[in-house]
PDB file of C-alpha atoms and ligand atoms in Angstrom:
ATOM      1  CA  UNK A   1       9.984  16.411  -7.656  1.00 70.00           C
ATOM      2  CA  UNK A   2       8.002  13.572  -7.590  1.00 92.00           C
ATOM      3  CA  UNK A   3       7.773  11.217  -4.819  1.00 97.00           C
ATOM      4  CA  UNK A   4       8.981   8.223  -6.736  1.00 98.00           C
ATOM      5  CA  UNK A   5       9.099   7.578 -10.237  1.00 98.00           C
ATOM      6  CA  UNK A   6       9.353   4.607 -11.985  1.00 98.00           C
ATOM      7  CA  UNK A   7      11.690   4.497 -15.364  1.00 98.00           C
ATOM      8  CA  UNK A   8      11.278   2.120 -18.201  1.00 98.00           C
ATOM      9  CA  UNK A   9      10.671  -0.521 -15.109  1.00 98.00           C
ATOM     10  CA  UNK A  10       9.715  -4.432 -16.916  1.00 98.00           C
ATOM     11  CA  UNK A  11       9.789  -7.158 -15.117  1.00 98.00           C
ATOM     12  CA  UNK A  12       9.028 -10.852 -17.157  1.00 97.00           C
ATOM     13  CA  UNK A  13       8.388 -14.390 -15.978  1.00 96.00           C
ATOM     14  CA  UNK A  14       9.750 -16.122 -18.385  1.00 93.00           C
ATOM     15  CA  UNK A  15       8.127 -14.749 -21.788  1.00 91.00           C
ATOM     16  CA  UNK A  16       5.860 -12.496 -20.856  1.00 96.00           C
ATOM     17  CA  UNK A  17       6.278  -9.427 -19.845  1.00 97.00           C
ATOM     18  CA  UNK A  18       3.737  -8.283 -16.579  1.00 97.00           C
ATOM     19  CA  UNK A  19       5.205  -4.946 -16.181  1.00 98.00           C
ATOM     20  CA  UNK A  20       6.631  -3.755 -20.182  1.00 97.00           C
ATOM     21  CA  UNK A  21       8.748  -0.566 -19.979  1.00 97.00           C
ATOM     22  CA  UNK A  22       6.207   1.698 -17.918  1.00 98.00           C
ATOM     23  CA  UNK A  23       6.876   4.553 -16.943  1.00 98.00           C
ATOM     24  CA  UNK A  24       5.002   6.869 -14.124  1.00 98.00           C
ATOM     25  CA  UNK A  25       6.252   9.286 -11.121  1.00 97.00           C
ATOM     26  CA  UNK A  26       4.076  10.106  -7.880  1.00 98.00           C
ATOM     27  CA  UNK A  27       3.460  13.056  -6.964  1.00 98.00           C
ATOM     28  CA  UNK A  28       4.202  14.195  -2.670  1.00 98.00           C
ATOM     29  CA  UNK A  29       1.556  13.570  -0.981  1.00 98.00           C
ATOM     30  CA  UNK A  30      -1.347  13.312  -3.900  1.00 98.00           C
ATOM     31  CA  UNK A  31      -3.700   9.226  -3.834  1.00 98.00           C
ATOM     32  CA  UNK A  32      -2.750   7.429  -7.222  1.00 98.00           C
ATOM     33  CA  UNK A  33      -4.598   5.056  -9.001  1.00 98.00           C
ATOM     34  CA  UNK A  34      -3.295   2.572 -10.567  1.00 97.00           C
ATOM     35  CA  UNK A  35      -6.330   0.650 -12.595  1.00 96.00           C
ATOM     36  CA  UNK A  36      -6.936  -2.129 -15.681  1.00 95.00           C
ATOM     37  CA  UNK A  37      -7.956  -5.124 -16.358  1.00 94.00           C
ATOM     38  CA  UNK A  38      -7.421  -8.109 -14.041  1.00 94.00           C
ATOM     39  CA  UNK A  39      -3.163  -9.620 -15.283  1.00 95.00           C
ATOM     40  CA  UNK A  40      -2.312  -5.858 -15.883  1.00 96.00           C
ATOM     41  CA  UNK A  41       0.421  -5.779 -14.069  1.00 97.00           C
ATOM     42  CA  UNK A  42      -0.778  -4.216 -11.598  1.00 97.00           C
ATOM     43  CA  UNK A  43       0.458  -5.612  -8.478  1.00 96.00           C
ATOM     44  CA  UNK A  44       3.343  -7.271  -9.686  1.00 97.00           C
ATOM     45  CA  UNK A  45       4.172  -3.006 -10.455  1.00 97.00           C
ATOM     46  CA  UNK A  46       3.882  -3.245  -6.721  1.00 96.00           C
ATOM     47  CA  UNK A  47       5.745  -5.740  -5.685  1.00 96.00           C
ATOM     48  CA  UNK A  48       8.687  -4.463  -7.884  1.00 97.00           C
ATOM     49  CA  UNK A  49       8.663  -1.196  -5.695  1.00 97.00           C
ATOM     50  CA  UNK A  50       8.574  -2.787  -2.804  1.00 95.00           C
ATOM     51  CA  UNK A  51      11.548  -4.240  -4.143  1.00 95.00           C
ATOM     52  CA  UNK A  52      10.156  -8.591  -3.556  1.00 94.00           C
ATOM     53  CA  UNK A  53      10.205  -9.263  -7.332  1.00 95.00           C
ATOM     54  CA  UNK A  54      13.171  -8.175  -8.985  1.00 94.00           C
ATOM     55  CA  UNK A  55      13.606  -5.668 -11.789  1.00 96.00           C
ATOM     56  CA  UNK A  56      14.336  -7.131 -15.747  1.00 95.00           C
ATOM     57  CA  UNK A  57      14.824  -3.065 -17.240  1.00 97.00           C
ATOM     58  CA  UNK A  58      14.177  -0.089 -15.108  1.00 98.00           C
ATOM     59  CA  UNK A  59      14.585   2.552 -12.237  1.00 98.00           C
ATOM     60  CA  UNK A  60      12.573   3.375  -9.306  1.00 98.00           C
ATOM     61  CA  UNK A  61      12.929   6.238  -7.437  1.00 98.00           C
ATOM     62  CA  UNK A  62      12.217   7.647  -4.196  1.00 98.00           C
ATOM     63  CA  UNK A  63      13.001  11.497  -3.149  1.00 97.00           C
ATOM     64  CA  UNK A  64      15.614  10.614  -5.662  1.00 95.00           C
ATOM     65  CA  UNK A  65      17.097   8.601  -4.593  1.00 97.00           C
ATOM     66  CA  UNK A  66      17.382   5.447  -6.348  1.00 97.00           C
ATOM     67  CA  UNK A  67      16.682   2.378  -4.857  1.00 97.00           C
ATOM     68  CA  UNK A  68      15.933  -0.703  -7.647  1.00 97.00           C
ATOM     69  CA  UNK A  69      18.818  -2.253  -6.136  1.00 96.00           C
ATOM     70  CA  UNK A  70      18.252  -2.404  -2.192  1.00 96.00           C
ATOM     71  CA  UNK A  71      16.336  -4.500  -0.941  1.00 95.00           C
ATOM     72  CA  UNK A  72      12.923  -4.981   0.565  1.00 94.00           C
ATOM     73  CA  UNK A  73      13.617  -3.929   4.494  1.00 91.00           C
ATOM     74  CA  UNK A  74      16.145  -1.599   3.619  1.00 93.00           C
ATOM     75  CA  UNK A  75      13.230   0.540   0.910  1.00 95.00           C
ATOM     76  CA  UNK A  76      10.566  -0.188   4.281  1.00 93.00           C
ATOM     77  CA  UNK A  77      13.355   1.749   6.165  1.00 93.00           C
ATOM     78  CA  UNK A  78      13.316   4.325   4.468  1.00 95.00           C
ATOM     79  CA  UNK A  79       9.133   4.948   2.995  1.00 96.00           C
ATOM     80  CA  UNK A  80       7.870   2.760   1.362  1.00 96.00           C
ATOM     81  CA  UNK A  81       4.526   0.440   3.340  1.00 95.00           C
ATOM     82  CA  UNK A  82       2.164  -1.540   1.521  1.00 92.00           C
ATOM     83  CA  UNK A  83      -0.846  -4.132   2.572  1.00 91.00           C
ATOM     84  CA  UNK A  84      -0.963  -7.145   0.631  1.00 87.00           C
ATOM     85  CA  UNK A  85      -4.078  -8.153  -1.945  1.00 83.00           C
ATOM     86  CA  UNK A  86      -4.076 -11.462  -0.184  1.00 85.00           C
ATOM     87  CA  UNK A  87      -5.392 -10.489   3.946  1.00 82.00           C
ATOM     88  CA  UNK A  88      -2.067 -10.850   5.889  1.00 87.00           C
ATOM     89  CA  UNK A  89      -3.419 -10.788   9.084  1.00 92.00           C
ATOM     90  CA  UNK A  90      -2.867 -12.638  12.211  1.00 95.00           C
ATOM     91  CA  UNK A  91      -5.924 -13.885  13.585  1.00 96.00           C
ATOM     92  CA  UNK A  92      -4.577 -16.124  16.693  1.00 97.00           C
ATOM     93  CA  UNK A  93      -2.804 -13.029  17.322  1.00 97.00           C
ATOM     94  CA  UNK A  94      -4.044  -9.726  19.505  1.00 97.00           C
ATOM     95  CA  UNK A  95      -4.781  -6.505  17.253  1.00 97.00           C
ATOM     96  CA  UNK A  96      -1.986  -4.944  18.450  1.00 96.00           C
ATOM     97  CA  UNK A  97       0.047  -7.118  17.791  1.00 95.00           C
ATOM     98  CA  UNK A  98      -0.442  -7.324  14.108  1.00 95.00           C
ATOM     99  CA  UNK A  99       0.502  -3.659  13.921  1.00 95.00           C
ATOM    100  CA  UNK A 100       2.997  -4.133  16.388  1.00 94.00           C
ATOM    101  CA  UNK A 101       4.569  -6.300  13.885  1.00 90.00           C
ATOM    102  CA  UNK A 102       4.976  -3.659  11.759  1.00 88.00           C
ATOM    103  CA  UNK A 103       6.477  -0.342  14.027  1.00 85.00           C
ATOM    104  CA  UNK A 104      10.497  -0.391  13.287  1.00 74.00           C
ATOM    105  CA  UNK A 105      12.738  -0.638  16.583  1.00 63.00           C
ATOM    106  CA  UNK A 106      15.019   1.452  16.502  1.00 57.00           C
ATOM    107  CA  UNK A 107      18.470   0.477  15.026  1.00 50.00           C
ATOM    108  CA  UNK A 108      20.452   1.239  18.731  1.00 50.00           C
ATOM    109  CA  UNK A 109      17.841  -0.761  21.029  1.00 46.00           C
ATOM    110  CA  UNK A 110      17.076  -4.005  19.082  1.00 52.00           C
ATOM    111  CA  UNK A 111      19.982  -6.459  19.494  1.00 59.00           C
ATOM    112  CA  UNK A 112      19.405  -9.561  20.497  1.00 61.00           C
ATOM    113  CA  UNK A 113      21.931  -9.616  23.760  1.00 62.00           C
ATOM    114  CA  UNK A 114      19.864  -5.706  25.131  1.00 60.00           C
ATOM    115  CA  UNK A 115      16.704  -7.644  24.027  1.00 63.00           C
ATOM    116  CA  UNK A 116      17.332 -11.215  25.568  1.00 66.00           C
ATOM    117  CA  UNK A 117      18.184  -9.771  29.033  1.00 65.00           C
ATOM    118  CA  UNK A 118      15.749  -6.793  28.697  1.00 66.00           C
ATOM    119  CA  UNK A 119      17.706  -4.456  29.642  1.00 67.00           C
ATOM    120  CA  UNK A 120      15.397  -0.967  30.122  1.00 69.00           C
ATOM    121  CA  UNK A 121      16.798   0.239  27.059  1.00 69.00           C
ATOM    122  CA  UNK A 122      14.011  -2.856  25.307  1.00 77.00           C
ATOM    123  CA  UNK A 123      11.494  -1.825  27.267  1.00 82.00           C
ATOM    124  CA  UNK A 124      11.495   1.950  27.028  1.00 85.00           C
ATOM    125  CA  UNK A 125      11.475   0.735  23.397  1.00 84.00           C
ATOM    126  CA  UNK A 126       8.881  -1.465  24.085  1.00 86.00           C
ATOM    127  CA  UNK A 127       7.199   0.648  25.141  1.00 89.00           C
ATOM    128  CA  UNK A 128       8.151   2.724  22.589  1.00 89.00           C
ATOM    129  CA  UNK A 129       6.120   0.482  20.097  1.00 91.00           C
ATOM    130  CA  UNK A 130       3.295  -0.454  22.023  1.00 92.00           C
ATOM    131  CA  UNK A 131       2.431   3.099  21.780  1.00 93.00           C
ATOM    132  CA  UNK A 132       3.233   3.821  18.320  1.00 93.00           C
ATOM    133  CA  UNK A 133       1.025   0.236  17.398  1.00 95.00           C
ATOM    134  CA  UNK A 134      -2.119   1.418  19.641  1.00 95.00           C
ATOM    135  CA  UNK A 135      -1.605   5.078  17.975  1.00 94.00           C
ATOM    136  CA  UNK A 136      -2.518   3.422  14.379  1.00 93.00           C
ATOM    137  CA  UNK A 137      -5.160   1.099  16.083  1.00 94.00           C
ATOM    138  CA  UNK A 138      -7.260   4.857  16.838  1.00 93.00           C
ATOM    139  CA  UNK A 139      -6.668   6.691  13.905  1.00 88.00           C
ATOM    140  CA  UNK A 140      -9.265   3.391  13.082  1.00 85.00           C
ATOM    141  CA  UNK A 141     -11.065   3.769  15.843  1.00 89.00           C
ATOM    142  CA  UNK A 142     -10.413   0.243  17.661  1.00 92.00           C
ATOM    143  CA  UNK A 143      -8.023   1.550  20.573  1.00 94.00           C
ATOM    144  CA  UNK A 144     -10.493   0.162  23.240  1.00 95.00           C
ATOM    145  CA  UNK A 145     -10.927  -3.344  21.072  1.00 96.00           C
ATOM    146  CA  UNK A 146      -6.744  -4.003  20.886  1.00 96.00           C
ATOM    147  CA  UNK A 147      -6.330  -7.022  23.487  1.00 97.00           C
ATOM    148  CA  UNK A 148      -9.248  -9.103  21.396  1.00 97.00           C
ATOM    149  CA  UNK A 149      -8.530 -11.311  18.608  1.00 97.00           C
ATOM    150  CA  UNK A 150      -7.280 -10.411  15.195  1.00 97.00           C
ATOM    151  CA  UNK A 151      -9.683 -13.866  14.604  1.00 97.00           C
ATOM    152  CA  UNK A 152     -12.338 -12.161  15.653  1.00 96.00           C
ATOM    153  CA  UNK A 153     -12.697  -9.319  13.379  1.00 96.00           C
ATOM    154  CA  UNK A 154     -14.932  -8.533  10.137  1.00 96.00           C
ATOM    155  CA  UNK A 155     -13.202  -8.430   7.117  1.00 95.00           C
ATOM    156  CA  UNK A 156     -13.680  -4.592   6.337  1.00 95.00           C
ATOM    157  CA  UNK A 157     -12.362  -4.673  10.242  1.00 95.00           C
ATOM    158  CA  UNK A 158      -9.149  -6.493   9.265  1.00 95.00           C
ATOM    159  CA  UNK A 159      -8.672  -4.404   6.351  1.00 95.00           C
ATOM    160  CA  UNK A 160      -8.344  -1.530   8.448  1.00 94.00           C
ATOM    161  CA  UNK A 161      -5.757  -3.246  10.361  1.00 95.00           C
ATOM    162  CA  UNK A 162      -3.898  -4.540   7.986  1.00 95.00           C
ATOM    163  CA  UNK A 163      -3.299  -0.895   6.807  1.00 94.00           C
ATOM    164  CA  UNK A 164      -2.713  -0.398  10.447  1.00 94.00           C
ATOM    165  CA  UNK A 165      -0.056  -2.015  10.316  1.00 94.00           C
ATOM    166  CA  UNK A 166       1.469  -0.973   7.021  1.00 94.00           C
ATOM    167  CA  UNK A 167       1.465   2.547   8.415  1.00 94.00           C
ATOM    168  CA  UNK A 168       2.621   1.804  11.993  1.00 92.00           C
ATOM    169  CA  UNK A 169       6.243   2.925  11.068  1.00 90.00           C
ATOM    170  CA  UNK A 170       5.620   6.088   9.306  1.00 92.00           C
ATOM    171  CA  UNK A 171       5.862   5.396   6.341  1.00 95.00           C
ATOM    172  CA  UNK A 172       6.749   8.786   3.627  1.00 97.00           C
ATOM    173  CA  UNK A 173       4.318   6.699   0.771  1.00 98.00           C
ATOM    174  CA  UNK A 174       1.317   3.625   1.565  1.00 97.00           C
ATOM    175  CA  UNK A 175       1.073   1.134  -1.124  1.00 97.00           C
ATOM    176  CA  UNK A 176      -3.010  -0.159  -1.101  1.00 97.00           C
ATOM    177  CA  UNK A 177      -2.995  -3.734  -3.277  1.00 96.00           C
ATOM    178  CA  UNK A 178      -7.535  -3.763  -3.446  1.00 96.00           C
ATOM    179  CA  UNK A 179      -8.196  -2.570   0.027  1.00 95.00           C
ATOM    180  CA  UNK A 180     -11.749  -2.855  -0.640  1.00 95.00           C
ATOM    181  CA  UNK A 181     -11.783  -5.845  -2.855  1.00 94.00           C
ATOM    182  CA  UNK A 182     -13.477  -8.613  -1.503  1.00 94.00           C
ATOM    183  CA  UNK A 183     -15.244  -6.487   1.438  1.00 95.00           C
ATOM    184  CA  UNK A 184     -18.992  -5.865   1.741  1.00 96.00           C
ATOM    185  CA  UNK A 185     -20.571  -1.513   0.872  1.00 94.00           C
ATOM    186  CA  UNK A 186     -21.580  -1.976   4.250  1.00 93.00           C
ATOM    187  CA  UNK A 187     -17.487  -1.910   5.280  1.00 95.00           C
ATOM    188  CA  UNK A 188     -15.954  -0.295   2.394  1.00 96.00           C
ATOM    189  CA  UNK A 189     -16.500   4.110   3.899  1.00 95.00           C
ATOM    190  CA  UNK A 190     -14.378   3.578   6.506  1.00 93.00           C
ATOM    191  CA  UNK A 191     -12.576   1.763   5.145  1.00 95.00           C
ATOM    192  CA  UNK A 192     -12.844   5.092   1.780  1.00 96.00           C
ATOM    193  CA  UNK A 193     -12.497   7.353   5.203  1.00 95.00           C
ATOM    194  CA  UNK A 194      -9.294   5.950   6.463  1.00 94.00           C
ATOM    195  CA  UNK A 195      -7.055   6.035   4.182  1.00 96.00           C
ATOM    196  CA  UNK A 196      -8.429  10.094   3.202  1.00 96.00           C
ATOM    197  CA  UNK A 197      -8.022  10.736   6.527  1.00 95.00           C
ATOM    198  CA  UNK A 198      -4.178   9.488   6.505  1.00 95.00           C
ATOM    199  CA  UNK A 199      -3.682  11.394   3.082  1.00 97.00           C
ATOM    200  CA  UNK A 200      -4.980  14.490   4.696  1.00 97.00           C
ATOM    201  CA  UNK A 201      -2.108  13.719   7.665  1.00 94.00           C
ATOM    202  CA  UNK A 202       0.725  13.796   4.165  1.00 96.00           C
ATOM    203  CA  UNK A 203       1.130   9.811   3.414  1.00 97.00           C
ATOM    204  CA  UNK A 204       0.919  10.186  -0.335  1.00 98.00           C
ATOM    205  CA  UNK A 205      -1.250   6.667  -1.208  1.00 98.00           C
ATOM    206  CA  UNK A 206      -0.860   4.812  -4.272  1.00 98.00           C
ATOM    207  CA  UNK A 207      -4.650   2.840  -4.091  1.00 97.00           C
ATOM    208  CA  UNK A 208      -4.489   0.083  -6.933  1.00 97.00           C
ATOM    209  CA  UNK A 209      -8.600  -0.681  -6.252  1.00 96.00           C
ATOM    210  CA  UNK A 210     -11.275  -2.244  -9.194  1.00 94.00           C
ATOM    211  CA  UNK A 211     -14.149  -0.514  -6.898  1.00 94.00           C
ATOM    212  CA  UNK A 212     -13.926   2.491  -9.522  1.00 93.00           C
ATOM    213  CA  UNK A 213     -16.509   4.239  -7.802  1.00 93.00           C
ATOM    214  CA  UNK A 214     -13.624   4.230  -5.168  1.00 95.00           C
ATOM    215  CA  UNK A 215     -10.748   4.950  -7.596  1.00 96.00           C
ATOM    216  CA  UNK A 216     -12.457   7.966  -8.410  1.00 96.00           C
ATOM    217  CA  UNK A 217     -13.266   9.448  -5.217  1.00 96.00           C
ATOM    218  CA  UNK A 218     -10.073   9.093  -3.981  1.00 97.00           C
ATOM    219  CA  UNK A 219      -7.788   9.578  -6.210  1.00 98.00           C
ATOM    220  CA  UNK A 220      -6.145  12.402  -7.731  1.00 97.00           C
ATOM    221  CA  UNK A 221      -4.604  11.078 -10.949  1.00 98.00           C
ATOM    222  CA  UNK A 222      -5.546   7.729 -12.126  1.00 98.00           C
ATOM    223  CA  UNK A 223      -2.764   5.363 -13.986  1.00 98.00           C
ATOM    224  CA  UNK A 224      -4.669   2.854 -16.067  1.00 97.00           C
ATOM    225  CA  UNK A 225      -2.808  -0.235 -17.393  1.00 97.00           C
ATOM    226  CA  UNK A 226      -2.770  -2.434 -19.935  1.00 95.00           C
ATOM    227  CA  UNK A 227      -1.259  -6.003 -20.969  1.00 95.00           C
ATOM    228  CA  UNK A 228       1.424  -4.267 -18.851  1.00 97.00           C
ATOM    229  CA  UNK A 229       1.850  -0.962 -21.058  1.00 97.00           C
ATOM    230  CA  UNK A 230       0.997   2.567 -19.837  1.00 97.00           C
ATOM    231  CA  UNK A 231      -2.662   3.286 -21.142  1.00 96.00           C
ATOM    232  CA  UNK A 232      -3.699   6.477 -20.281  1.00 97.00           C
ATOM    233  CA  UNK A 233      -2.670   9.264 -16.685  1.00 97.00           C
ATOM    234  CA  UNK A 234      -5.086  11.570 -15.885  1.00 97.00           C
ATOM    235  CA  UNK A 235      -7.871  13.322 -13.796  1.00 97.00           C
ATOM    236  CA  UNK A 236     -10.130  10.893 -13.131  1.00 97.00           C
ATOM    237  CA  UNK A 237     -12.686  13.210 -14.631  1.00 96.00           C
ATOM    238  CA  UNK A 238     -10.326  12.454 -18.309  1.00 96.00           C
ATOM    239  CA  UNK A 239      -9.880   8.884 -17.459  1.00 96.00           C
ATOM    240  CA  UNK A 240     -13.410   8.269 -16.581  1.00 93.00           C
ATOM    241  CA  UNK A 241     -14.021   9.567 -20.570  1.00 92.00           C
ATOM    242  CA  UNK A 242     -11.203   8.255 -22.006  1.00 94.00           C
ATOM    243  CA  UNK A 243     -12.045   6.467 -24.962  1.00 92.00           C
ATOM    244  CA  UNK A 244      -9.858   4.321 -24.653  1.00 91.00           C
ATOM    245  CA  UNK A 245      -9.788   3.371 -21.483  1.00 92.00           C
ATOM    246  CA  UNK A 246     -13.522   2.298 -21.406  1.00 91.00           C
ATOM    247  CA  UNK A 247     -13.380   0.037 -24.724  1.00 87.00           C
ATOM    248  CA  UNK A 248      -9.991  -1.551 -22.376  1.00 83.00           C
ATOM    249  CA  UNK A 249     -10.865  -1.387 -19.018  1.00 84.00           C
ATOM    250  CA  UNK A 250     -14.254   1.149 -18.065  1.00 83.00           C
ATOM    251  CA  UNK A 251     -16.797  -0.749 -20.292  1.00 80.00           C
ATOM    252  CA  UNK A 252     -19.257   2.193 -20.295  1.00 64.00           C
ATOM    253  CA  UNK A 253     -18.640   5.742 -19.700  1.00 60.00           C
ATOM    254  CA  UNK A 254     -19.400   5.888 -15.295  1.00 59.00           C
ATOM    255  CA  UNK A 255     -21.212   7.836 -14.192  1.00 52.00           C
ATOM    256  CA  UNK A 256     -21.167  11.440 -11.692  1.00 44.00           C
ATOM    257  CA  UNK A 257     -19.151   9.417  -9.006  1.00 45.00           C
ATOM    258  CA  UNK A 258     -20.284   9.939  -5.286  1.00 43.00           C
ATOM    259  CA  UNK A 259     -17.743  11.010  -3.525  1.00 46.00           C
ATOM    260  CA  UNK A 260     -15.923   8.194  -0.467  1.00 47.00           C
TER     261      UNK A 260
HETATM  262  N1  ATP B 301       4.677 -15.734 -10.195  1.00 73.50           N
HETATM  263  C1  ATP B 301       4.482 -15.238 -10.901  1.00 73.50           C
HETATM  264  N2  ATP B 301       4.531 -15.949 -11.351  1.00 73.50           N
HETATM  265  C2  ATP B 301       4.160 -15.558 -13.314  1.00 73.50           C
HETATM  266  N3  ATP B 301       3.376 -15.222 -13.859  1.00 73.50           N
HETATM  267  C3  ATP B 301       3.101 -14.359 -13.015  1.00 73.50           C
HETATM  268  C4  ATP B 301       3.348 -13.722 -11.453  1.00 73.50           C
HETATM  269  N4  ATP B 301       3.026 -13.784 -11.065  1.00 73.50           N
HETATM  270  C5  ATP B 301       1.958 -12.888 -11.974  1.00 73.50           C
HETATM  271  N5  ATP B 301       2.645 -13.518 -13.579  1.00 73.50           N
HETATM  272  C6  ATP B 301       1.706 -12.727 -14.365  1.00 73.50           C
HETATM  273  O1  ATP B 301       1.753 -11.680 -14.261  1.00 73.50           O
HETATM  274  C7  ATP B 301       1.334 -10.659 -15.470  1.00 73.50           C
HETATM  275  C8  ATP B 301       0.252  -9.639 -14.375  1.00 73.50           C
HETATM  276  O2  ATP B 301       0.018  -9.859 -12.988  1.00 73.50           O
HETATM  277  P1  ATP B 301      -0.939  -9.717 -12.070  1.00 73.50           P
HETATM  278  O3  ATP B 301      -1.063  -9.934 -10.347  1.00 73.50           O
HETATM  279  O4  ATP B 301       0.509  -8.417 -11.703  1.00 73.50           O
HETATM  280  O5  ATP B 301      -1.849  -8.290 -11.929  1.00 73.50           O
HETATM  281  P2  ATP B 301      -2.785  -7.359 -11.587  1.00 73.50           P
HETATM  282  O6  ATP B 301      -2.745  -6.774 -12.550  1.00 73.50           O
HETATM  283  O7  ATP B 301      -2.614  -7.256 -10.177  1.00 73.50           O
HETATM  284  O8  ATP B 301      -4.222  -8.270 -11.572  1.00 73.50           O
HETATM  285  P3  ATP B 301      -5.807  -8.637 -10.172  1.00 73.50           P
HETATM  286  O9  ATP B 301      -6.006  -7.193 -11.100  1.00 73.50           O
HETATM  287  O10 ATP B 301      -6.257  -9.844 -10.928  1.00 73.50           O
HETATM  288  O11 ATP B 301      -4.721  -8.490  -9.847  1.00 73.50           O
HETATM  289  C9  ATP B 301      -0.113 -12.041 -14.844  1.00 73.50           C
HETATM  290  O12 ATP B 301      -0.277 -12.106 -16.384  1.00 73.50           O
HETATM  291  C10 ATP B 301      -0.202 -13.283 -13.659  1.00 73.50           C
HETATM  292  O13 ATP B 301      -0.106 -14.381 -13.825  1.00 73.50           O
HETATM  293 MG1   MG B 302      -3.664  -7.568  -8.453  1.00 73.50          MG
END
């Protein structure tokens, strides 16, 4: 059974169908790539799945449960996490604070009164959240810099930090919108490694990226969109040799790709 399933999804802006009757599914444990030209609807699809963009039609199912009417935080609680195409980190907060923002407090211990009073339960909760955030930073090899300001990070490190924050809630599905866009080539490999590692630990990944080397190297399956519509779906080998995809997006057949 698919972990995440989208059926007949449509998102309309004025007269424009940014996503137009799209159906696809994401297998548990896989890395699924979504590619397509600028304006194809990739980010809009993410927004619709995450619940920050209203659908005009369609169904979204997570683990067999319909989620398209749920609020974004409810979907997050069920296991969806995402990063944004434009970097969203807080430069004046420390690395650990940036990651802690992504941690879910356990409902019973997070009451307003309890946190005002600083009861043992909330302190314990804070320690739990901090430990989770440290663990995510350690995954990046950044635990030793937990207290330094995020503003001091390079762009590539900032993108990694953003992924760590998305992981802080221990999601089932991690949706990454262009994780290496604008990242210098020398800083791309750690991000690809991180994605692979996170996936190896059981997190299903949905990856939007224009860097074909990364997409072809990392993904098990790729969906190609054009003008909000399904153009093709298949393995990296199938997609990189599909004449329609080459015509609409890739331009020319890809060379052998290097493992990310
Ligand atoms: N909030 C909005 N209001 C109106 N139109 C929008 C809005 N968001 C996106 N669009 C339009 O919807 C279409 C799909 O945009 P989207 O950002 O999803 O594309 P994309 O595939 O992510 O492109 P890119 O590769 O450039 O990030 C585009 O034509 C875009 O101009
Ligand atoms: Mg986009």
